[in-house]
Amino acid sequence: MSDPVTRLITDHKIPVGREVARAFDWLQDSFVAAFDALEAALRSAIMLLGSALQTPHPFGVIVAFGLITWVLQRRMVPVLIVLACALFALNQGYWMLTMQTLTLVLASCVICMGVGVPLGIYSAHHPRFYRMLTPVLDLMQTLPVFVYLIPVLVLFGLGMVPGLVATVIFAMPAAIRLTELGIRSTPKALAEAATAFGATTAQRIVKVELPYAFPQIMAGLNQTIMLSLSMVVIAGLVGAPGLGVPIVRALNTVNAGLGFEAGAVIVAVAIMLDRMLRVERGRQ
């Protein structure tokens, strides 16, 4: 039997679960139409992006990946690595699943960078706002994914959309933090010189701070991609197509060969995207 002090504490339980459930019920009842509209918009965007990746011949897509890598890197080694990784996915028979996973990753990156970069810029110029935002970012990355996946499933149902929303929640803090770091690291002398020459705040951000912070922002994009890929299996559990599906199937059937095969393709996709988008300060 517990002692009186322990009993006193446990008898006055803080109603965290009850209040969260009440808030979630209110959210669902009050904004169901908005969530339905958001789901429809996200599904349409995902289908459009998926068609762009899945409709062309695989060799056409592979060549496009190589050309994009050459434009961004101007070096042959990354191009060869990207081509080899894409051909490996095709060789293993996972091409369509790979394109579905890329659809999820690219969609999440567009949302994360579209929201995270402006928030990072604003946070760098408003330290008090960033101090208030930091606990939220910590919560987004440390709260177990399955905890917020439950309300996401109820709001959006099964499929790609809940996987996308969960991925965005998990990956967005990296974009915000690294953008804020890059903008805040801009030498004060550069910013002061721009101001002295009559630059407005917007001009200083666009012409001085963003170019200086570009490698950090690209590092944020890289981290966002890696974190999105780490959510592939979670997305597969909620019905999203892609490389998470064979891994979930391998878990259910205890098929180590299938799991390692799909896992190797995910690693190849991660290497491909990393080599394609890696930017160093000396080559910006």
PDB file of C-alpha atoms in Angstrom:
ATOM      1  CA  MET A   1       0.000   0.000   0.000  1.00  0.00           C
ATOM      2  CA  SER A   2       1.351   3.438  -0.951  1.00  0.00           C
ATOM      3  CA  ASP A   3       2.260   5.995   1.663  1.00  0.00           C
ATOM      4  CA  PRO A   4      -0.053   8.971   2.353  1.00  0.00           C
ATOM      5  CA  VAL A   5       2.071  11.477   0.443  1.00  0.00           C
ATOM      6  CA  THR A   6       2.095   9.340  -2.703  1.00  0.00           C
ATOM      7  CA  ARG A   7      -1.651   8.711  -2.331  1.00  0.00           C
ATOM      8  CA  LEU A   8      -2.272  12.446  -1.935  1.00  0.00           C
ATOM      9  CA  ILE A   9      -0.394  13.167  -5.179  1.00  0.00           C
ATOM     10  CA  THR A  10      -2.026  10.386  -7.210  1.00  0.00           C
ATOM     11  CA  ASP A  11      -5.528  11.243  -5.926  1.00  0.00           C
ATOM     12  CA  HIS A  12      -5.145  14.749  -7.357  1.00  0.00           C
ATOM     13  CA  LYS A  13      -4.138  13.754 -10.855  1.00  0.00           C
ATOM     14  CA  ILE A  14      -3.692  16.630 -13.304  1.00  0.00           C
ATOM     15  CA  PRO A  15      -6.334  15.984 -16.023  1.00  0.00           C
ATOM     16  CA  VAL A  16      -3.973  16.246 -18.993  1.00  0.00           C
ATOM     17  CA  GLY A  17      -5.592  13.491 -21.036  1.00  0.00           C
ATOM     18  CA  ARG A  18      -9.153  14.630 -20.305  1.00  0.00           C
ATOM     19  CA  GLU A  19      -8.470  18.241 -21.234  1.00  0.00           C
ATOM     20  CA  VAL A  20      -6.627  17.298 -24.425  1.00  0.00           C
ATOM     21  CA  ALA A  21      -9.515  15.012 -25.411  1.00  0.00           C
ATOM     22  CA  ARG A  22     -11.986  17.819 -24.704  1.00  0.00           C
ATOM     23  CA  ALA A  23      -9.953  20.291 -26.771  1.00  0.00           C
ATOM     24  CA  PHE A  24      -9.671  17.797 -29.606  1.00  0.00           C
ATOM     25  CA  ASP A  25     -13.439  17.148 -29.578  1.00  0.00           C
ATOM     26  CA  TRP A  26     -14.081  20.906 -29.744  1.00  0.00           C
ATOM     27  CA  LEU A  27     -11.616  21.244 -32.599  1.00  0.00           C
ATOM     28  CA  GLN A  28     -13.213  18.412 -34.514  1.00  0.00           C
ATOM     29  CA  ASP A  29     -16.769  19.705 -34.005  1.00  0.00           C
ATOM     30  CA  SER A  30     -15.956  23.339 -34.787  1.00  0.00           C
ATOM     31  CA  PHE A  31     -13.641  23.013 -37.773  1.00  0.00           C
ATOM     32  CA  VAL A  32     -14.646  19.783 -39.499  1.00  0.00           C
ATOM     33  CA  ALA A  33     -15.403  21.618 -42.759  1.00  0.00           C
ATOM     34  CA  ALA A  34     -12.003  23.323 -42.697  1.00  0.00           C
ATOM     35  CA  PHE A  35     -10.206  20.022 -42.131  1.00  0.00           C
ATOM     36  CA  ASP A  36     -12.166  18.398 -44.963  1.00  0.00           C
ATOM     37  CA  ALA A  37     -11.198  21.233 -47.300  1.00  0.00           C
ATOM     38  CA  LEU A  38      -7.556  20.983 -46.222  1.00  0.00           C
ATOM     39  CA  GLU A  39      -7.566  17.231 -46.795  1.00  0.00           C
ATOM     40  CA  ALA A  40      -9.029  17.665 -50.273  1.00  0.00           C
ATOM     41  CA  ALA A  41      -6.452  20.330 -51.177  1.00  0.00           C
ATOM     42  CA  LEU A  42      -3.532  18.261 -49.894  1.00  0.00           C
ATOM     43  CA  ARG A  43      -4.782  15.151 -51.662  1.00  0.00           C
ATOM     44  CA  SER A  44      -5.098  17.033 -54.954  1.00  0.00           C
ATOM     45  CA  ALA A  45      -1.583  18.470 -54.633  1.00  0.00           C
ATOM     46  CA  ILE A  46      -0.159  15.029 -53.780  1.00  0.00           C
ATOM     47  CA  MET A  47      -1.908  13.430 -56.748  1.00  0.00           C
ATOM     48  CA  LEU A  48      -0.579  16.138 -59.079  1.00  0.00           C
ATOM     49  CA  LEU A  49       2.982  15.751 -57.809  1.00  0.00           C
ATOM     50  CA  GLY A  50       2.694  11.966 -57.899  1.00  0.00           C
ATOM     51  CA  SER A  51       1.529  12.041 -61.518  1.00  0.00           C
ATOM     52  CA  ALA A  52       4.516  14.207 -62.472  1.00  0.00           C
ATOM     53  CA  LEU A  53       6.897  11.609 -61.008  1.00  0.00           C
ATOM     54  CA  GLN A  54       5.099   8.397 -61.952  1.00  0.00           C
ATOM     55  CA  THR A  55       3.804   9.110 -65.461  1.00  0.00           C
ATOM     56  CA  PRO A  56       7.135   9.584 -67.342  1.00  0.00           C
ATOM     57  CA  HIS A  57       9.310   6.614 -68.269  1.00  0.00           C
ATOM     58  CA  PRO A  58      11.729   5.689 -65.442  1.00  0.00           C
ATOM     59  CA  PHE A  59      14.774   6.426 -67.611  1.00  0.00           C
ATOM     60  CA  GLY A  60      13.421   9.908 -68.330  1.00  0.00           C
ATOM     61  CA  VAL A  61      13.062  10.576 -64.606  1.00  0.00           C
ATOM     62  CA  ILE A  62      16.553   9.207 -63.910  1.00  0.00           C
ATOM     63  CA  VAL A  63      18.064  11.453 -66.583  1.00  0.00           C
ATOM     64  CA  ALA A  64      16.167  14.423 -65.097  1.00  0.00           C
ATOM     65  CA  PHE A  65      17.633  13.618 -61.673  1.00  0.00           C
ATOM     66  CA  GLY A  66      21.113  13.559 -63.185  1.00  0.00           C
ATOM     67  CA  LEU A  67      20.585  16.900 -64.942  1.00  0.00           C
ATOM     68  CA  ILE A  68      19.264  18.537 -61.769  1.00  0.00           C
ATOM     69  CA  THR A  69      22.277  17.254 -59.862  1.00  0.00           C
ATOM     70  CA  TRP A  70      24.661  18.619 -62.509  1.00  0.00           C
ATOM     71  CA  VAL A  71      22.973  22.046 -62.470  1.00  0.00           C
ATOM     72  CA  LEU A  72      23.201  22.209 -58.667  1.00  0.00           C
ATOM     73  CA  GLN A  73      26.638  20.633 -58.155  1.00  0.00           C
ATOM     74  CA  ARG A  74      28.603  21.114 -61.390  1.00  0.00           C
ATOM     75  CA  ARG A  75      30.581  17.966 -60.548  1.00  0.00           C
ATOM     76  CA  MET A  76      30.405  14.541 -62.126  1.00  0.00           C
ATOM     77  CA  VAL A  77      30.817  12.407 -58.993  1.00  0.00           C
ATOM     78  CA  PRO A  78      27.483  13.450 -57.383  1.00  0.00           C
ATOM     79  CA  VAL A  79      25.755  12.923 -60.741  1.00  0.00           C
ATOM     80  CA  LEU A  80      27.083   9.373 -60.978  1.00  0.00           C
ATOM     81  CA  ILE A  81      26.052   8.624 -57.382  1.00  0.00           C
ATOM     82  CA  VAL A  82      22.520   9.938 -58.018  1.00  0.00           C
ATOM     83  CA  LEU A  83      22.203   7.898 -61.216  1.00  0.00           C
ATOM     84  CA  ALA A  84      23.485   4.766 -59.470  1.00  0.00           C
ATOM     85  CA  CYS A  85      21.014   5.149 -56.579  1.00  0.00           C
ATOM     86  CA  ALA A  86      18.077   5.712 -58.939  1.00  0.00           C
ATOM     87  CA  LEU A  87      19.058   2.724 -61.073  1.00  0.00           C
ATOM     88  CA  PHE A  88      19.352   0.593 -57.917  1.00  0.00           C
ATOM     89  CA  ALA A  89      15.741   1.421 -56.986  1.00  0.00           C
ATOM     90  CA  LEU A  90      14.672   0.465 -60.518  1.00  0.00           C
ATOM     91  CA  ASN A  91      16.748  -2.724 -60.437  1.00  0.00           C
ATOM     92  CA  GLN A  92      15.148  -3.879 -57.180  1.00  0.00           C
ATOM     93  CA  GLY A  93      11.632  -3.490 -58.614  1.00  0.00           C
ATOM     94  CA  TYR A  94      10.624  -0.660 -56.292  1.00  0.00           C
ATOM     95  CA  TRP A  95      10.408   2.168 -58.825  1.00  0.00           C
ATOM     96  CA  MET A  96       6.729   3.057 -58.355  1.00  0.00           C
ATOM     97  CA  LEU A  97       7.001   2.760 -54.570  1.00  0.00           C
ATOM     98  CA  THR A  98      10.110   4.965 -54.691  1.00  0.00           C
ATOM     99  CA  MET A  99       8.245   7.626 -56.683  1.00  0.00           C
ATOM    100  CA  GLN A 100       5.382   7.483 -54.169  1.00  0.00           C
ATOM    101  CA  THR A 101       7.845   7.970 -51.324  1.00  0.00           C
ATOM    102  CA  LEU A 102       9.487  10.861 -53.190  1.00  0.00           C
ATOM    103  CA  THR A 103       6.033  12.402 -53.568  1.00  0.00           C
ATOM    104  CA  LEU A 104       5.562  12.339 -49.800  1.00  0.00           C
ATOM    105  CA  VAL A 105       9.083  13.644 -49.145  1.00  0.00           C
ATOM    106  CA  LEU A 106       8.892  16.467 -51.693  1.00  0.00           C
ATOM    107  CA  ALA A 107       5.425  17.538 -50.552  1.00  0.00           C
ATOM    108  CA  SER A 108       6.525  17.649 -46.918  1.00  0.00           C
ATOM    109  CA  CYS A 109       9.679  19.579 -47.862  1.00  0.00           C
ATOM    110  CA  VAL A 110       7.683  22.184 -49.793  1.00  0.00           C
ATOM    111  CA  ILE A 111       5.412  22.756 -46.790  1.00  0.00           C
ATOM    112  CA  CYS A 112       8.229  22.656 -44.227  1.00  0.00           C
ATOM    113  CA  MET A 113      10.443  25.085 -46.117  1.00  0.00           C
ATOM    114  CA  GLY A 114       7.533  27.305 -47.156  1.00  0.00           C
ATOM    115  CA  VAL A 115       6.529  27.744 -43.518  1.00  0.00           C
ATOM    116  CA  GLY A 116       9.850  27.125 -41.767  1.00  0.00           C
ATOM    117  CA  VAL A 117      12.047  29.617 -43.655  1.00  0.00           C
ATOM    118  CA  PRO A 118       9.796  32.655 -43.018  1.00  0.00           C
ATOM    119  CA  LEU A 119       9.377  31.588 -39.389  1.00  0.00           C
ATOM    120  CA  GLY A 120      13.144  31.185 -39.057  1.00  0.00           C
ATOM    121  CA  ILE A 121      13.761  34.643 -40.515  1.00  0.00           C
ATOM    122  CA  TYR A 122      11.183  36.193 -38.196  1.00  0.00           C
ATOM    123  CA  SER A 123      12.621  34.313 -35.217  1.00  0.00           C
ATOM    124  CA  ALA A 124      16.146  35.555 -35.957  1.00  0.00           C
ATOM    125  CA  HIS A 125      14.917  39.158 -35.847  1.00  0.00           C
ATOM    126  CA  HIS A 126      12.667  38.629 -32.809  1.00  0.00           C
ATOM    127  CA  PRO A 127      14.563  36.650 -30.131  1.00  0.00           C
ATOM    128  CA  ARG A 128      11.653  36.815 -27.676  1.00  0.00           C
ATOM    129  CA  PHE A 129       9.367  35.138 -30.217  1.00  0.00           C
ATOM    130  CA  TYR A 130      11.988  32.432 -30.811  1.00  0.00           C
ATOM    131  CA  ARG A 131      12.299  31.789 -27.072  1.00  0.00           C
ATOM    132  CA  MET A 132       8.536  31.224 -26.941  1.00  0.00           C
ATOM    133  CA  LEU A 133       8.634  29.060 -30.074  1.00  0.00           C
ATOM    134  CA  THR A 134      11.489  26.822 -28.871  1.00  0.00           C
ATOM    135  CA  PRO A 135       9.369  24.702 -26.458  1.00  0.00           C
ATOM    136  CA  VAL A 136       6.852  24.112 -29.256  1.00  0.00           C
ATOM    137  CA  LEU A 137       9.620  22.966 -31.595  1.00  0.00           C
ATOM    138  CA  ASP A 138      11.010  20.683 -28.874  1.00  0.00           C
ATOM    139  CA  LEU A 139       7.548  19.198 -28.348  1.00  0.00           C
ATOM    140  CA  MET A 140       7.070  18.603 -32.084  1.00  0.00           C
ATOM    141  CA  GLN A 141      10.261  16.531 -32.247  1.00  0.00           C
ATOM    142  CA  THR A 142      10.188  14.756 -28.880  1.00  0.00           C
ATOM    143  CA  LEU A 143       6.495  13.842 -28.617  1.00  0.00           C
ATOM    144  CA  PRO A 144       6.119  10.254 -29.892  1.00  0.00           C
ATOM    145  CA  VAL A 145       4.745  10.253 -33.407  1.00  0.00           C
ATOM    146  CA  PHE A 146       1.958   7.820 -32.570  1.00  0.00           C
ATOM    147  CA  VAL A 147       0.568  10.251 -29.996  1.00  0.00           C
ATOM    148  CA  TYR A 148      -0.307  12.983 -32.481  1.00  0.00           C
ATOM    149  CA  LEU A 149      -0.953  10.434 -35.231  1.00  0.00           C
ATOM    150  CA  ILE A 150      -4.179   9.457 -33.447  1.00  0.00           C
ATOM    151  CA  PRO A 151      -5.949  12.834 -33.851  1.00  0.00           C
ATOM    152  CA  VAL A 152      -4.432  13.242 -37.336  1.00  0.00           C
ATOM    153  CA  LEU A 153      -6.012   9.933 -38.363  1.00  0.00           C
ATOM    154  CA  VAL A 154      -9.388  10.990 -36.994  1.00  0.00           C
ATOM    155  CA  LEU A 155      -9.242  14.352 -38.777  1.00  0.00           C
ATOM    156  CA  PHE A 156      -7.900  13.166 -42.147  1.00  0.00           C
ATOM    157  CA  GLY A 157      -8.574   9.413 -42.345  1.00  0.00           C
ATOM    158  CA  LEU A 158      -6.240   6.817 -43.833  1.00  0.00           C
ATOM    159  CA  GLY A 159      -3.935   7.492 -46.769  1.00  0.00           C
ATOM    160  CA  MET A 160      -1.171   9.855 -47.808  1.00  0.00           C
ATOM    161  CA  VAL A 161      -2.599  12.987 -46.136  1.00  0.00           C
ATOM    162  CA  PRO A 162      -2.224  11.887 -42.484  1.00  0.00           C
ATOM    163  CA  GLY A 163       1.266  10.606 -43.280  1.00  0.00           C
ATOM    164  CA  LEU A 164       2.107  13.984 -44.819  1.00  0.00           C
ATOM    165  CA  VAL A 165       0.747  15.933 -41.836  1.00  0.00           C
ATOM    166  CA  ALA A 166       2.638  13.772 -39.340  1.00  0.00           C
ATOM    167  CA  THR A 167       5.818  14.110 -41.409  1.00  0.00           C
ATOM    168  CA  VAL A 168       5.482  17.899 -41.553  1.00  0.00           C
ATOM    169  CA  ILE A 169       5.011  18.119 -37.776  1.00  0.00           C
ATOM    170  CA  PHE A 170       8.118  16.013 -37.201  1.00  0.00           C
ATOM    171  CA  ALA A 171      10.389  17.590 -39.835  1.00  0.00           C
ATOM    172  CA  MET A 172       9.514  21.303 -39.729  1.00  0.00           C
ATOM    173  CA  PRO A 173      11.565  22.213 -36.596  1.00  0.00           C
ATOM    174  CA  ALA A 174      14.803  21.485 -38.479  1.00  0.00           C
ATOM    175  CA  ALA A 175      13.950  24.046 -41.169  1.00  0.00           C
ATOM    176  CA  ILE A 176      13.023  26.687 -38.595  1.00  0.00           C
ATOM    177  CA  ARG A 177      16.057  26.154 -36.359  1.00  0.00           C
ATOM    178  CA  LEU A 178      18.675  26.114 -39.125  1.00  0.00           C
ATOM    179  CA  THR A 179      17.176  29.113 -40.917  1.00  0.00           C
ATOM    180  CA  GLU A 180      17.152  31.057 -37.665  1.00  0.00           C
ATOM    181  CA  LEU A 181      20.761  30.050 -37.019  1.00  0.00           C
ATOM    182  CA  GLY A 182      21.882  31.090 -40.493  1.00  0.00           C
ATOM    183  CA  ILE A 183      20.166  34.494 -40.367  1.00  0.00           C
ATOM    184  CA  ARG A 184      21.378  35.156 -36.819  1.00  0.00           C
ATOM    185  CA  SER A 185      24.945  34.241 -37.814  1.00  0.00           C
ATOM    186  CA  THR A 186      25.112  36.961 -40.460  1.00  0.00           C
ATOM    187  CA  PRO A 187      27.989  39.298 -39.471  1.00  0.00           C
ATOM    188  CA  LYS A 188      26.672  42.498 -37.945  1.00  0.00           C
ATOM    189  CA  ALA A 189      29.126  44.492 -40.055  1.00  0.00           C
ATOM    190  CA  LEU A 190      27.416  43.300 -43.239  1.00  0.00           C
ATOM    191  CA  ALA A 191      23.953  44.148 -41.960  1.00  0.00           C
ATOM    192  CA  GLU A 192      25.075  47.530 -40.682  1.00  0.00           C
ATOM    193  CA  ALA A 193      26.795  48.329 -43.989  1.00  0.00           C
ATOM    194  CA  ALA A 194      23.629  47.498 -45.905  1.00  0.00           C
ATOM    195  CA  THR A 195      21.589  49.715 -43.587  1.00  0.00           C
ATOM    196  CA  ALA A 196      24.138  52.522 -43.921  1.00  0.00           C
ATOM    197  CA  PHE A 197      23.782  52.400 -47.713  1.00  0.00           C
ATOM    198  CA  GLY A 198      20.035  52.899 -47.380  1.00  0.00           C
ATOM    199  CA  ALA A 199      18.757  49.320 -47.616  1.00  0.00           C
ATOM    200  CA  THR A 200      15.334  48.668 -46.127  1.00  0.00           C
ATOM    201  CA  THR A 201      14.740  45.733 -43.803  1.00  0.00           C
ATOM    202  CA  ALA A 202      13.334  43.638 -46.653  1.00  0.00           C
ATOM    203  CA  GLN A 203      16.271  44.507 -48.916  1.00  0.00           C
ATOM    204  CA  ARG A 204      18.766  43.663 -46.172  1.00  0.00           C
ATOM    205  CA  ILE A 205      17.118  40.275 -45.640  1.00  0.00           C
ATOM    206  CA  VAL A 206      16.931  39.413 -49.346  1.00  0.00           C
ATOM    207  CA  LYS A 207      20.305  40.758 -50.488  1.00  0.00           C
ATOM    208  CA  VAL A 208      22.515  40.210 -47.435  1.00  0.00           C
ATOM    209  CA  GLU A 209      21.128  37.816 -44.845  1.00  0.00           C
ATOM    210  CA  LEU A 210      19.545  35.175 -47.078  1.00  0.00           C
ATOM    211  CA  PRO A 211      22.618  34.780 -49.338  1.00  0.00           C
ATOM    212  CA  TYR A 212      24.865  34.472 -46.281  1.00  0.00           C
ATOM    213  CA  ALA A 213      22.463  32.004 -44.614  1.00  0.00           C
ATOM    214  CA  PHE A 214      21.898  29.989 -47.813  1.00  0.00           C
ATOM    215  CA  PRO A 215      24.172  27.050 -46.837  1.00  0.00           C
ATOM    216  CA  GLN A 216      22.403  26.796 -43.470  1.00  0.00           C
ATOM    217  CA  ILE A 217      19.004  26.926 -45.166  1.00  0.00           C
ATOM    218  CA  MET A 218      20.076  24.165 -47.541  1.00  0.00           C
ATOM    219  CA  ALA A 219      21.297  22.175 -44.540  1.00  0.00           C
ATOM    220  CA  GLY A 220      17.812  22.636 -43.104  1.00  0.00           C
ATOM    221  CA  LEU A 221      16.346  21.310 -46.354  1.00  0.00           C
ATOM    222  CA  ASN A 222      18.706  18.346 -46.198  1.00  0.00           C
ATOM    223  CA  GLN A 223      17.693  17.588 -42.614  1.00  0.00           C
ATOM    224  CA  THR A 224      14.027  17.964 -43.532  1.00  0.00           C
ATOM    225  CA  ILE A 225      14.464  15.396 -46.301  1.00  0.00           C
ATOM    226  CA  MET A 226      16.235  12.936 -43.996  1.00  0.00           C
ATOM    227  CA  LEU A 227      13.600  13.338 -41.283  1.00  0.00           C
ATOM    228  CA  SER A 228      10.835  12.903 -43.857  1.00  0.00           C
ATOM    229  CA  LEU A 229      12.425   9.673 -45.062  1.00  0.00           C
ATOM    230  CA  SER A 230      12.595   8.441 -41.476  1.00  0.00           C
ATOM    231  CA  MET A 231       8.789   8.770 -41.383  1.00  0.00           C
ATOM    232  CA  VAL A 232       8.237   6.480 -44.378  1.00  0.00           C
ATOM    233  CA  VAL A 233       7.394   3.453 -42.233  1.00  0.00           C
ATOM    234  CA  ILE A 234       5.035   5.496 -40.023  1.00  0.00           C
ATOM    235  CA  ALA A 235       3.280   6.725 -43.168  1.00  0.00           C
ATOM    236  CA  GLY A 236       2.989   3.124 -44.342  1.00  0.00           C
ATOM    237  CA  LEU A 237       1.262   2.186 -41.098  1.00  0.00           C
ATOM    238  CA  VAL A 238      -1.517   4.730 -41.764  1.00  0.00           C
ATOM    239  CA  GLY A 239      -2.133   3.640 -45.337  1.00  0.00           C
ATOM    240  CA  ALA A 240       0.225   5.909 -47.272  1.00  0.00           C
ATOM    241  CA  PRO A 241       1.711   4.222 -50.358  1.00  0.00           C
ATOM    242  CA  GLY A 242       5.453   4.063 -50.792  1.00  0.00           C
ATOM    243  CA  LEU A 243       8.471   2.186 -49.508  1.00  0.00           C
ATOM    244  CA  GLY A 244       6.958   1.945 -46.035  1.00  0.00           C
ATOM    245  CA  VAL A 245       4.378  -0.562 -47.300  1.00  0.00           C
ATOM    246  CA  PRO A 246       6.800  -3.470 -47.942  1.00  0.00           C
ATOM    247  CA  ILE A 247       8.524  -2.764 -44.621  1.00  0.00           C
ATOM    248  CA  VAL A 248       5.196  -2.949 -42.787  1.00  0.00           C
ATOM    249  CA  ARG A 249       4.434  -6.152 -44.693  1.00  0.00           C
ATOM    250  CA  ALA A 250       7.847  -7.533 -43.726  1.00  0.00           C
ATOM    251  CA  LEU A 251       7.164  -6.722 -40.069  1.00  0.00           C
ATOM    252  CA  ASN A 252       3.812  -8.479 -40.185  1.00  0.00           C
ATOM    253  CA  THR A 253       5.256 -11.584 -41.845  1.00  0.00           C
ATOM    254  CA  VAL A 254       8.671 -11.537 -40.113  1.00  0.00           C
ATOM    255  CA  ASN A 255      10.319 -11.421 -43.536  1.00  0.00           C
ATOM    256  CA  ALA A 256      13.857 -10.135 -42.964  1.00  0.00           C
ATOM    257  CA  GLY A 257      14.800 -10.306 -46.654  1.00  0.00           C
ATOM    258  CA  LEU A 258      11.900  -8.115 -47.759  1.00  0.00           C
ATOM    259  CA  GLY A 259      12.568  -5.641 -44.958  1.00  0.00           C
ATOM    260  CA  PHE A 260      16.265  -5.246 -45.751  1.00  0.00           C
ATOM    261  CA  GLU A 261      15.517  -5.006 -49.479  1.00  0.00           C
ATOM    262  CA  ALA A 262      13.068  -2.124 -49.031  1.00  0.00           C
ATOM    263  CA  GLY A 263      15.332  -0.572 -46.402  1.00  0.00           C
ATOM    264  CA  ALA A 264      18.267  -0.603 -48.813  1.00  0.00           C
ATOM    265  CA  VAL A 265      16.164   1.272 -51.379  1.00  0.00           C
ATOM    266  CA  ILE A 266      15.254   3.884 -48.747  1.00  0.00           C
ATOM    267  CA  VAL A 267      18.958   4.329 -47.981  1.00  0.00           C
ATOM    268  CA  ALA A 268      19.640   4.732 -51.713  1.00  0.00           C
ATOM    269  CA  VAL A 269      16.936   7.404 -51.958  1.00  0.00           C
ATOM    270  CA  ALA A 270      18.429   9.218 -48.952  1.00  0.00           C
ATOM    271  CA  ILE A 271      21.925   9.157 -50.502  1.00  0.00           C
ATOM    272  CA  MET A 272      20.525  10.324 -53.839  1.00  0.00           C
ATOM    273  CA  LEU A 273      18.710  13.318 -52.357  1.00  0.00           C
ATOM    274  CA  ASP A 274      21.648  14.187 -50.103  1.00  0.00           C
ATOM    275  CA  ARG A 275      24.147  14.264 -52.992  1.00  0.00           C
ATOM    276  CA  MET A 276      21.712  16.120 -55.193  1.00  0.00           C
ATOM    277  CA  LEU A 277      21.016  18.969 -52.764  1.00  0.00           C
ATOM    278  CA  ARG A 278      24.237  19.249 -50.756  1.00  0.00           C
ATOM    279  CA  VAL A 279      25.559  22.821 -50.843  1.00  0.00           C
ATOM    280  CA  GLU A 280      28.851  24.009 -49.357  1.00  0.00           C
ATOM    281  CA  ARG A 281      29.594  27.640 -48.513  1.00  0.00           C
ATOM    282  CA  GLY A 282      32.439  27.785 -51.012  1.00  0.00           C
ATOM    283  CA  ARG A 283      30.195  26.721 -53.901  1.00  0.00           C
ATOM    284  CA  GLN A 284      27.031  28.745 -53.259  1.00  0.00           C
TER     285      GLN A 284
END
